[in-house]
Coordinates of C-alpha atoms and ligand atoms in Angstrom, one line a residue:
M1 CA 10.5 2.6 22.4
K2 CA 11.8 -0.5 20.8
K3 CA 9.2 -2.6 19.0
W4 CA 9.5 -5.5 16.6
W5 CA 7.3 -3.8 14.1
K6 CA 9.6 -0.8 13.9
E7 CA 12.5 -3.2 12.9
A8 CA 10.4 -5.0 10.4
V9 CA 10.6 -5.2 6.7
V10 CA 7.2 -6.1 5.4
Y11 CA 6.6 -8.0 2.2
Q12 CA 3.3 -7.3 0.7
I13 CA 1.6 -10.1 -1.1
Y14 CA -1.1 -9.7 -3.6
T15 CA -2.1 -13.3 -3.6
K16 CA -4.0 -13.2 -6.8
S17 CA -0.9 -12.4 -8.8
F18 CA 1.8 -14.1 -6.7
Y19 CA 2.0 -17.7 -7.6
D20 CA -0.6 -20.2 -8.9
T21 CA -0.2 -23.8 -7.9
N22 CA -3.3 -25.4 -9.5
G23 CA -3.3 -24.0 -12.9
D24 CA -6.5 -21.9 -12.7
G25 CA -4.6 -18.7 -13.4
I26 CA -5.1 -17.3 -9.9
G27 CA -2.4 -17.1 -7.3
D28 CA -3.2 -19.0 -4.2
L29 CA -2.2 -19.7 -0.6
R30 CA -0.4 -22.8 -1.4
G31 CA 1.6 -20.7 -3.9
I32 CA 2.7 -18.5 -1.0
I33 CA 3.6 -21.6 1.1
E34 CA 5.8 -22.8 -1.7
K35 CA 7.6 -19.5 -1.9
L36 CA 8.1 -18.9 1.8
D37 CA 11.8 -19.8 1.6
Y38 CA 12.2 -17.2 -1.1
I39 CA 10.5 -14.6 1.2
Q40 CA 12.7 -15.7 4.1
A41 CA 15.8 -15.4 2.0
L42 CA 14.8 -11.9 1.0
G43 CA 15.1 -11.1 4.7
T44 CA 11.6 -9.8 5.1
T45 CA 10.1 -10.4 8.6
V46 CA 6.4 -9.7 8.1
I47 CA 4.0 -10.7 5.3
W48 CA 1.0 -8.4 4.6
L49 CA -1.7 -10.3 2.7
N50 CA -4.1 -8.3 0.6
P51 CA -7.7 -9.5 1.2
I52 CA -8.2 -13.2 0.8
Y53 CA -11.7 -13.5 2.3
S54 CA -14.7 -14.8 0.4
S55 CA -15.6 -12.1 -2.1
P56 CA -17.4 -11.6 -5.4
D57 CA -14.2 -9.9 -6.4
V58 CA -15.4 -6.7 -8.0
D59 CA -12.5 -4.9 -6.3
N60 CA -10.1 -7.7 -6.1
G61 CA -11.2 -8.8 -2.7
Y62 CA -11.7 -5.5 -1.0
D63 CA -15.4 -6.3 -1.3
I64 CA -15.8 -8.9 1.5
A65 CA -18.7 -11.2 1.6
D66 CA -17.6 -13.2 4.7
Y67 CA -14.8 -12.0 6.9
Q68 CA -14.3 -15.4 8.5
S69 CA -13.8 -17.5 5.5
I70 CA -11.1 -17.8 2.8
D71 CA -12.1 -17.3 -0.8
E72 CA -12.1 -20.7 -2.4
R73 CA -10.0 -19.4 -5.3
Y74 CA -7.2 -18.8 -2.8
G75 CA -7.7 -22.0 -0.8
T76 CA -9.2 -23.0 2.5
L77 CA -8.9 -22.1 6.1
E78 CA -6.7 -25.1 6.6
D79 CA -4.3 -23.8 3.9
F80 CA -4.3 -20.5 5.7
K81 CA -3.4 -22.1 9.0
E82 CA -0.7 -24.0 7.4
L83 CA 0.7 -20.8 5.8
L84 CA 0.6 -19.1 9.2
A85 CA 2.4 -21.9 10.9
E86 CA 5.0 -22.3 8.2
A87 CA 5.6 -18.5 8.2
H88 CA 6.0 -18.5 12.0
K89 CA 8.4 -21.4 11.8
R90 CA 10.6 -19.2 9.6
G91 CA 10.4 -16.3 12.0
I92 CA 8.0 -14.4 9.7
R93 CA 4.9 -12.8 11.0
L94 CA 1.7 -12.3 9.1
I95 CA -0.8 -9.5 9.0
M96 CA -4.2 -9.4 7.3
D97 CA -5.8 -6.7 5.3
M98 CA -8.8 -5.5 7.3
V99 CA -11.5 -3.7 5.4
L100 CA -13.9 -2.0 7.8
N101 CA -15.2 0.8 5.7
H102 CA -17.5 -1.3 3.6
T103 CA -18.5 -4.9 2.8
S104 CA -19.7 -6.5 -0.4
D105 CA -23.4 -6.2 -1.1
E106 CA -23.4 -10.0 -1.0
H107 CA -22.4 -10.0 2.7
M108 CA -25.2 -11.4 4.8
W109 CA -25.5 -8.2 6.7
F110 CA -26.3 -6.2 3.6
Q111 CA -28.6 -8.9 2.2
E112 CA -30.6 -8.5 5.5
S113 CA -30.2 -4.7 5.7
R114 CA -31.9 -4.1 2.3
K115 CA -34.9 -6.3 3.1
S116 CA -36.9 -3.9 5.2
K117 CA -36.5 -0.7 7.2
D118 CA -36.9 -2.5 10.5
N119 CA -34.6 -5.4 9.8
P120 CA -32.1 -5.8 12.7
Y121 CA -29.2 -5.2 10.2
R122 CA -30.8 -2.1 8.6
D123 CA -28.5 0.2 10.6
F124 CA -25.3 -1.7 9.7
Y125 CA -25.3 0.5 6.6
I126 CA -26.1 4.1 5.7
W127 CA -29.6 4.5 4.2
R128 CA -31.2 7.8 3.4
P129 CA -34.5 8.8 1.6
A130 CA -34.3 10.8 -1.6
K131 CA -33.8 14.5 -1.3
D132 CA -36.0 16.6 -3.6
G133 CA -36.5 13.5 -5.7
K134 CA -32.7 13.0 -6.1
E135 CA -29.7 11.4 -4.3
P136 CA -29.3 12.5 -0.6
N137 CA -26.2 14.5 -1.5
N138 CA -23.8 15.4 -4.3
W139 CA -21.1 12.9 -3.5
G140 CA -19.5 11.0 -6.3
N141 CA -18.1 7.4 -5.9
Y142 CA -14.4 7.1 -6.1
F143 CA -14.6 4.5 -8.9
Y144 CA -16.4 6.7 -11.3
E145 CA -18.9 3.9 -11.6
G146 CA -22.2 4.2 -13.3
K147 CA -23.4 7.8 -13.6
G148 CA -21.0 8.6 -10.8
S149 CA -23.1 9.1 -7.7
A150 CA -22.0 7.6 -4.4
W151 CA -25.7 6.7 -3.7
E152 CA -27.6 3.7 -5.1
Y153 CA -31.4 3.6 -5.0
D154 CA -32.7 0.3 -3.7
E155 CA -36.2 -0.5 -4.8
S156 CA -37.1 -2.9 -2.0
T157 CA -37.3 -0.2 0.6
G158 CA -37.4 2.9 -1.6
E159 CA -34.2 4.4 -0.1
Y160 CA -30.6 5.1 -1.1
Y161 CA -27.5 3.5 0.4
L162 CA -24.1 5.1 0.5
H163 CA -21.2 3.5 -1.4
N164 CA -18.1 5.6 -1.6
Y165 CA -16.5 2.9 -3.8
S166 CA -18.5 0.5 -6.0
K167 CA -22.2 0.2 -5.7
K168 CA -21.4 -3.4 -4.8
M169 CA -19.4 -2.1 -1.8
P170 CA -21.9 -0.4 0.6
D171 CA -20.3 1.8 3.3
L172 CA -20.8 0.6 6.9
N173 CA -22.4 2.6 9.6
W174 CA -19.9 2.9 12.5
D175 CA -22.3 4.8 14.6
N176 CA -24.0 1.5 15.3
P177 CA -22.6 -0.2 18.4
R178 CA -23.8 -3.6 17.2
L179 CA -21.7 -3.3 14.1
K180 CA -18.7 -2.3 16.2
E181 CA -19.1 -5.3 18.4
A182 CA -19.4 -7.7 15.5
M183 CA -16.3 -6.3 14.0
C184 CA -14.3 -6.5 17.2
Q185 CA -15.3 -10.1 17.7
M186 CA -14.3 -10.9 14.1
M187 CA -10.9 -9.2 14.5
R188 CA -10.3 -11.1 17.8
W189 CA -11.1 -14.3 16.0
W190 CA -8.3 -13.7 13.6
L191 CA -5.9 -12.7 16.3
D192 CA -6.7 -15.7 18.3
L193 CA -5.9 -17.8 15.3
G194 CA -2.4 -16.3 15.6
V195 CA -2.2 -13.5 13.0
D196 CA 0.2 -10.7 14.0
G197 CA -1.8 -7.6 13.1
F198 CA -3.7 -5.7 10.5
R199 CA -3.3 -3.4 7.6
M200 CA -6.5 -1.3 8.0
D201 CA -8.0 -0.3 4.7
A202 CA -9.2 3.3 4.4
V203 CA -9.3 3.5 8.1
N204 CA -9.6 7.2 8.5
R205 CA -12.9 7.1 6.6
L206 CA -14.9 5.0 8.9
V207 CA -16.7 7.8 10.5
K208 CA -18.7 10.0 8.2
P209 CA -19.4 13.7 8.6
K210 CA -22.4 14.6 10.6
G211 CA -25.5 15.1 8.5
L212 CA -23.7 13.9 5.3
P213 CA -23.5 17.4 3.8
D214 CA -22.9 18.2 0.2
S215 CA -19.3 18.7 -0.9
P216 CA -18.7 22.4 -1.5
N217 CA -16.4 21.6 -4.4
P218 CA -17.5 21.8 -8.1
P219 CA -18.4 18.6 -9.9
T220 CA -15.5 16.4 -10.9
P221 CA -14.7 15.9 -14.6
P222 CA -15.2 13.6 -16.4
V223 CA -18.0 12.5 -14.0
G224 CA -18.8 16.2 -13.8
I225 CA -21.1 15.9 -16.8
Y226 CA -23.5 14.2 -14.3
G227 CA -22.9 16.8 -11.6
Y228 CA -21.4 14.6 -8.8
V229 CA -18.3 15.5 -6.8
V230 CA -15.6 12.9 -6.2
D231 CA -14.3 14.5 -3.0
R232 CA -12.2 12.2 -0.9
T233 CA -11.8 14.7 1.9
M234 CA -15.5 14.5 2.8
C235 CA -15.2 11.3 4.8
A236 CA -11.6 11.6 5.8
N237 CA -10.6 12.3 9.5
C238 CA -14.1 13.3 10.6
P239 CA -14.9 14.1 14.2
G240 CA -15.3 10.8 16.1
I241 CA -12.7 8.9 14.2
H242 CA -10.1 9.1 17.0
Q243 CA -12.5 8.0 19.6
L244 CA -13.5 5.0 17.5
L245 CA -9.9 3.9 16.8
H246 CA -9.1 4.3 20.5
E247 CA -12.1 2.0 21.3
L248 CA -10.9 -0.5 18.8
N249 CA -7.5 -0.4 20.4
Q250 CA -9.0 -1.0 23.9
E251 CA -11.2 -3.8 22.6
V252 CA -8.9 -5.5 20.2
F253 CA -5.4 -4.2 19.2
G254 CA -4.1 -3.3 22.6
R255 CA -4.8 -6.8 23.9
Y256 CA -2.3 -8.5 21.7
D257 CA 1.3 -8.1 20.7
I258 CA 0.5 -7.0 17.1
M259 CA 1.1 -4.3 14.6
V260 CA -1.6 -2.1 13.1
V261 CA -0.9 0.0 10.1
G262 CA -3.7 2.2 8.7
E263 CA -4.2 3.2 5.1
T264 CA -5.0 6.9 5.3
G265 CA -5.5 9.0 2.2
N266 CA -5.9 12.7 2.8
V267 CA -3.6 12.7 5.8
D268 CA -0.4 14.7 6.2
A269 CA 2.1 14.5 9.0
A270 CA 0.3 17.0 11.2
I271 CA -2.9 15.0 11.1
A272 CA -1.1 11.7 11.3
I273 CA 0.4 12.3 14.6
D274 CA -3.0 12.0 16.3
Y275 CA -3.5 8.5 14.9
V276 CA -0.1 7.1 15.7
K277 CA 1.2 8.9 18.9
E278 CA 2.0 6.1 21.3
E279 CA 0.2 7.5 24.3
R280 CA -3.0 8.0 22.3
Q281 CA -3.4 4.2 21.8
E282 CA -5.0 4.1 18.4
I283 CA -2.9 2.6 15.7
D284 CA 0.9 2.2 15.2
M285 CA 1.6 3.8 11.9
V286 CA -0.1 5.0 8.7
F287 CA 0.5 4.8 5.0
H288 CA 0.3 8.4 3.6
F289 CA -0.1 9.2 0.0
E290 CA 2.2 12.1 -0.3
I291 CA 5.0 10.4 -2.2
A292 CA 3.6 7.2 -3.6
K293 CA 0.1 7.0 -5.2
N294 CA 0.2 10.7 -6.0
P295 CA -0.7 11.3 -9.6
V296 CA 1.9 14.0 -9.8
L297 CA 5.5 12.8 -9.9
K298 CA 7.4 14.1 -6.9
T299 CA 10.8 15.9 -7.3
A300 CA 13.8 15.2 -5.1
A301 CA 13.1 18.5 -3.3
Q302 CA 9.5 17.7 -2.7
I303 CA 10.4 14.2 -1.4
K304 CA 12.9 15.7 1.0
E305 CA 10.4 18.2 2.3
I306 CA 7.8 15.5 2.8
Q307 CA 10.3 13.3 4.6
R308 CA 11.3 16.1 6.9
R309 CA 7.7 16.7 7.9
W310 CA 7.1 13.1 8.5
Y311 CA 10.2 12.7 10.6
H312 CA 8.6 15.0 13.2
V313 CA 6.0 12.3 13.7
V314 CA 8.8 10.0 14.9
E315 CA 10.2 12.8 17.1
Q316 CA 6.8 13.2 18.7
H317 CA 6.7 9.5 19.7
G318 CA 4.7 8.3 16.7
W319 CA 5.9 5.9 14.0
I320 CA 5.9 6.1 10.2
T321 CA 6.1 3.9 7.1
Q322 CA 8.5 3.9 4.1
Y323 CA 7.2 2.6 0.8
L324 CA 7.2 3.7 -2.8
S325 CA 4.6 1.3 -4.3
N326 CA 1.8 -1.1 -3.5
H327 CA -1.1 -2.7 -5.2
D328 CA -2.7 0.7 -5.9
T329 CA 0.2 2.4 -7.5
P330 CA 2.4 2.1 -10.6
R331 CA 5.7 0.2 -10.4
Q332 CA 8.2 2.3 -8.5
V333 CA 11.1 1.9 -10.9
S334 CA 8.9 3.1 -13.8
W335 CA 7.4 5.9 -11.8
F336 CA 10.4 7.3 -9.9
G337 CA 13.3 5.8 -11.8
D338 CA 14.2 4.8 -15.3
D339 CA 13.1 1.4 -16.2
E340 CA 15.1 1.3 -19.4
T341 CA 18.7 2.7 -19.4
Y342 CA 19.1 2.6 -15.6
R343 CA 16.7 0.0 -14.4
Y344 CA 19.2 -1.6 -12.0
E345 CA 20.7 1.6 -10.8
S346 CA 17.4 3.4 -10.2
A347 CA 15.7 0.4 -8.7
T348 CA 18.5 -0.1 -6.2
M349 CA 18.8 3.6 -5.5
L350 CA 15.1 3.7 -4.6
A351 CA 15.5 0.7 -2.4
L352 CA 18.5 2.1 -0.6
M353 CA 16.7 5.4 0.0
T354 CA 13.6 3.6 1.4
H355 CA 15.5 1.3 3.6
T356 CA 17.7 4.0 5.1
H357 CA 14.9 6.4 6.0
P358 CA 13.3 6.1 9.4
G359 CA 10.2 4.0 9.5
T360 CA 8.9 0.5 8.9
V361 CA 9.8 -0.6 5.4
Y362 CA 7.3 -2.1 3.0
I363 CA 8.3 -4.0 -0.2
Y364 CA 5.6 -4.8 -2.7
Q365 CA 5.9 -8.1 -4.5
G366 CA 8.1 -7.9 -7.6
E367 CA 9.7 -4.7 -6.5
E368 CA 12.6 -6.7 -5.3
I369 CA 13.4 -7.8 -8.8
G370 CA 12.8 -4.4 -10.4
M371 CA 9.5 -5.3 -12.1
T372 CA 8.2 -2.5 -14.3
N373 CA 5.0 -0.9 -15.5
V374 CA 3.1 -2.8 -18.2
D375 CA 2.0 -1.3 -21.5
F376 CA -1.2 -3.2 -22.5
P377 CA -2.5 -2.5 -26.1
S378 CA -6.1 -1.9 -25.3
I379 CA -8.6 -1.3 -22.4
D380 CA -9.7 -5.0 -22.7
Y381 CA -6.4 -6.0 -21.0
Y382 CA -7.1 -3.8 -18.0
N383 CA -9.0 -5.0 -15.0
E384 CA -9.0 -2.6 -12.1
K385 CA -11.9 -0.3 -11.3
Y386 CA -10.3 3.1 -11.5
T387 CA -8.8 2.6 -14.9
V388 CA -11.8 0.9 -16.5
G389 CA -14.4 3.2 -14.9
K390 CA -12.5 6.4 -15.8
Y391 CA -11.8 5.1 -19.3
H392 CA -15.5 4.5 -20.1
T393 CA -16.6 7.8 -18.5
M394 CA -14.0 9.6 -20.6
V395 CA -14.9 7.9 -23.8
E396 CA -18.6 8.5 -23.1
S397 CA -18.0 12.1 -22.6
G398 CA -16.4 12.4 -26.0
V399 CA -12.7 11.8 -25.4
D400 CA -11.0 9.8 -28.1
P401 CA -10.4 6.2 -26.9
E402 CA -6.7 6.2 -27.5
T403 CA -6.2 9.5 -25.7
A404 CA -8.2 8.2 -22.8
L405 CA -6.2 5.0 -22.6
N406 CA -2.9 6.8 -22.8
S407 CA -3.8 9.2 -20.1
L408 CA -4.5 6.3 -17.7
K409 CA -1.7 3.8 -18.6
K410 CA 1.0 5.3 -16.5
T411 CA -0.9 5.5 -13.3
S412 CA -3.1 2.4 -13.6
R413 CA -3.2 0.1 -10.6
D414 CA -2.9 -2.8 -13.0
N415 CA 0.8 -1.9 -13.4
D416 CA 1.4 -3.4 -10.1
R417 CA -1.0 -6.3 -10.4
T418 CA 0.5 -8.3 -13.3
P419 CA 1.8 -11.7 -12.1
V420 CA 5.1 -12.0 -10.3
Q421 CA 7.8 -13.0 -12.9
W422 CA 9.4 -16.1 -11.5
N423 CA 11.3 -17.4 -14.6
S424 CA 11.3 -17.1 -18.4
R425 CA 8.7 -19.8 -19.0
E426 CA 5.3 -18.8 -20.3
H427 CA 3.5 -16.2 -18.2
G428 CA 6.7 -15.8 -16.3
G429 CA 6.2 -19.1 -14.6
F430 CA 3.3 -17.7 -12.6
T431 CA 0.8 -20.3 -13.8
T432 CA 0.5 -23.3 -16.1
G433 CA -2.9 -22.1 -17.1
T434 CA -4.2 -18.8 -18.4
P435 CA -3.5 -16.0 -15.9
W436 CA -6.4 -13.8 -14.7
I437 CA -4.4 -10.8 -15.9
N438 CA -1.7 -11.0 -18.6
A439 CA 1.9 -11.1 -17.5
N440 CA 4.2 -8.2 -18.4
P441 CA 5.8 -9.3 -21.7
N442 CA 9.2 -8.4 -20.3
Y443 CA 9.2 -11.5 -18.1
K444 CA 11.9 -13.1 -20.2
E445 CA 14.4 -10.4 -19.2
I446 CA 13.1 -9.6 -15.8
N447 CA 12.4 -12.6 -13.5
V448 CA 13.4 -14.1 -10.1
E449 CA 15.5 -16.9 -11.7
K450 CA 17.6 -14.5 -13.6
E451 CA 18.0 -12.3 -10.6
E452 CA 19.2 -15.2 -8.5
Q453 CA 21.8 -16.1 -11.1
A454 CA 23.1 -12.6 -11.9
E455 CA 25.9 -11.4 -9.8
R456 CA 24.7 -7.8 -10.0
S457 CA 21.0 -7.9 -9.4
V458 CA 18.2 -5.9 -7.8
L459 CA 17.3 -8.9 -5.7
R460 CA 20.7 -9.3 -4.3
F461 CA 20.8 -5.7 -3.4
Y462 CA 17.5 -6.0 -1.5
R463 CA 18.9 -9.0 0.4
T464 CA 21.9 -6.9 1.4
L465 CA 19.7 -4.1 2.6
T466 CA 17.5 -6.3 4.8
A467 CA 20.5 -8.0 6.2
M468 CA 22.1 -4.7 7.1
R469 CA 18.9 -3.7 8.9
R470 CA 19.4 -6.7 11.3
E471 CA 23.0 -5.6 12.0
H472 CA 22.7 -1.9 12.2
P473 CA 20.0 -0.5 14.5
V474 CA 20.8 2.9 13.2
M475 CA 18.6 2.1 10.2
V476 CA 15.6 1.8 12.5
Y477 CA 16.3 3.9 15.5
G478 CA 18.8 6.4 14.2
S479 CA 18.1 10.2 14.2
Y480 CA 17.5 11.7 10.8
E481 CA 18.9 14.9 9.5
Q482 CA 19.1 16.1 5.9
I483 CA 22.0 18.1 4.7
L484 CA 21.6 20.4 1.6
E485 CA 17.8 20.5 1.9
D486 CA 17.6 22.7 -1.1
H487 CA 19.7 20.6 -3.5
P488 CA 17.4 19.9 -6.4
E489 CA 18.7 16.5 -7.4
L490 CA 20.6 14.9 -4.5
I491 CA 19.0 13.5 -1.4
I492 CA 21.6 13.4 1.4
Y493 CA 21.1 12.7 5.1
K494 CA 22.7 11.6 8.3
R495 CA 21.5 8.9 10.6
E496 CA 22.9 8.5 14.0
Y497 CA 22.4 6.0 16.8
Q498 CA 24.5 4.9 19.8
G499 CA 27.8 5.9 18.4
E500 CA 27.2 4.8 14.9
A501 CA 26.8 7.6 12.3
W502 CA 25.9 7.2 8.6
L503 CA 25.9 9.5 5.7
V504 CA 23.6 8.5 2.9
I505 CA 23.8 10.0 -0.6
C506 CA 21.2 9.3 -3.3
N507 CA 21.2 10.7 -6.7
F508 CA 17.5 10.9 -7.6
Y509 CA 18.1 11.4 -11.3
G510 CA 19.8 10.0 -14.3
R511 CA 22.3 12.9 -14.5
E512 CA 25.8 12.9 -13.1
Q513 CA 26.3 15.2 -10.1
I514 CA 29.2 16.9 -8.5
M515 CA 29.8 15.8 -4.9
P516 CA 28.7 18.8 -2.9
K517 CA 31.4 20.2 -0.5
E518 CA 29.0 20.0 2.4
A519 CA 28.9 16.2 1.9
L520 CA 32.6 16.0 1.5
K521 CA 33.0 17.8 4.8
E522 CA 31.0 15.2 6.5
L523 CA 33.1 12.5 5.0
E524 CA 36.3 14.1 6.0
K525 CA 35.2 14.5 9.6
G526 CA 35.7 10.9 10.6
D527 CA 37.4 8.0 8.7
A528 CA 34.3 7.5 6.6
R529 CA 34.1 4.2 4.7
L530 CA 31.7 3.0 2.1
L531 CA 29.3 0.4 3.5
L532 CA 27.2 -0.1 0.4
G533 CA 26.8 1.4 -3.0
N534 CA 24.9 0.5 -6.1
Y535 CA 27.8 0.8 -8.5
Q536 CA 30.5 -1.9 -8.5
G537 CA 33.6 0.2 -7.8
G538 CA 34.8 3.4 -9.3
E539 CA 33.4 5.5 -6.5
T540 CA 35.1 8.9 -6.3
T541 CA 34.5 11.7 -3.9
E542 CA 34.2 14.1 -6.9
R543 CA 31.2 12.9 -8.7
I544 CA 28.1 10.9 -8.2
R545 CA 26.8 8.9 -11.1
P546 CA 23.3 8.5 -12.5
Y547 CA 21.0 7.1 -9.8
E548 CA 24.0 6.3 -7.7
A549 CA 23.3 5.7 -4.0
R550 CA 25.9 5.2 -1.2
I551 CA 25.9 4.6 2.4
Y552 CA 29.0 5.7 4.3
R553 CA 29.7 4.9 7.9
C554 CA 31.4 7.9 9.4
R555 CA 31.6 6.5 12.9
Ligands
GLC1 C1 -8.0 0.8 -0.5 C2 -7.3 -0.4 -1.2 C3 -7.8 -0.4 -2.6 C4 -9.3 -0.5 -2.6 C5 -10.0 0.5 -1.8 C6 -11.4 0.1 -1.5 O1 -7.6 2.0 -1.1 O2 -6.0 -0.3 -1.1 O3 -7.2 -1.4 -3.4 O4 -9.8 -0.4 -3.9 O5 -9.4 0.7 -0.5 O6 -11.4 -0.9 -0.5
CA2 CA1 -4.8 -21.1 -8.2

């Protein structure tokens, strides 16, 4: 079925690092308003905002203290309404990040909850007494915080509360109907304001396993020295989650013309279909972690295998997402491409590949100018919880600090959180003050202004791709069939829709390839012509250059 959100190209904005208008070093909503024309010119049709609610900011806003107010560092509710109106004026929709798994410990609900066992908000969270004088189970928190347990003892009532993430982010209890009702009301409030949907944080973890059993797995190093198990499967896809999402759909999502995308770690295509199959009325699509945010770099062969499996979700009347990076991953050109010799070629190849696969496309801010990973000299420059927490646990358990830092650099989430590089002025023109996190020192070479001026630029290539999506429904609704599934370096596939047929060829590596005869055969069938390529001329049907990517129209 045709839907606006299938056709969308979403631009993800991490407000804190986007653009600062008042010199406090923190990006803000007015900064987004100022850059709306840029976003529109990029051809993106939806903005996804990372959390901008009031928050003590221990996890960059994912620790929400008040769901219905804007954090003052980002602006006011008036600014937000203006942003929404200005975006809508330009034909751009806006979705909010919705964090329902936990709140900040500074949320009023938790403040009440911890007061006494009979407080009306007690059951908004998950409290348990000690077991044999210890934590209620062996779960470790995902942030490797403190001694590693996912339970924090609270003196006021002598019980532990569950926090899968930071101890300042207590997990909510979705078995409680009052919590559910409060959340539904809150979400309807945003939708009534005019927002166009949600990106649902950790949404497959809302329901916990019955009885909160121990993880059967061995303790996780380096936290293992304390004996806790960081096991993200424990709370993923537990019985009851589908019923809950269906209820949220009936109570909220299904009543509006919106899009809902769930962030779902520990989900493969076979599991995903139950979340996104149209007739089930849960959510519209999910972000899986099989390609991006996987600590192991995927090969071309693996990516093809993953894409084939996920395409079955589309065939079974579900929908999928295409993205290679977000605020939780390294920069895609550094991770999958070559950010030195072939920065332009690999950044554009990755873009072409993402935009020509079936699914809604997501661009993470800065990706469109080929921003790269950062190489900070010491841990003091890093900010995000996984990196800092893991670093300290490693050093404490005897790992040499330099080794610890080097092992974390490549995958740190801060790679994606450095400020957007607008021009070659100080801090990349992000702020006139001191940025909350240092800019990548390469801002003089890589920035929006330069990309605008250059004839051959990553930014221009992105604009071409988004424009093509508006003209060629085959990019959205076309069938998808790989050829040469086993080719270890090339990713080649056909897309077909209503008489239009494409052949897409991506060289996933920095080595030149021979054009396979199977691809040639496809090209010879019709009168194939090149629609788009990331080299300027010199295409031959004999060879494919490093990171070269081409779209041929065969019919
Ligand atoms: C999601 C967010 C991540 C955050 C975590 C806890 O994974 O993307 O940034 O740290 O949830 O809310
Ligand atoms: Ca600011």
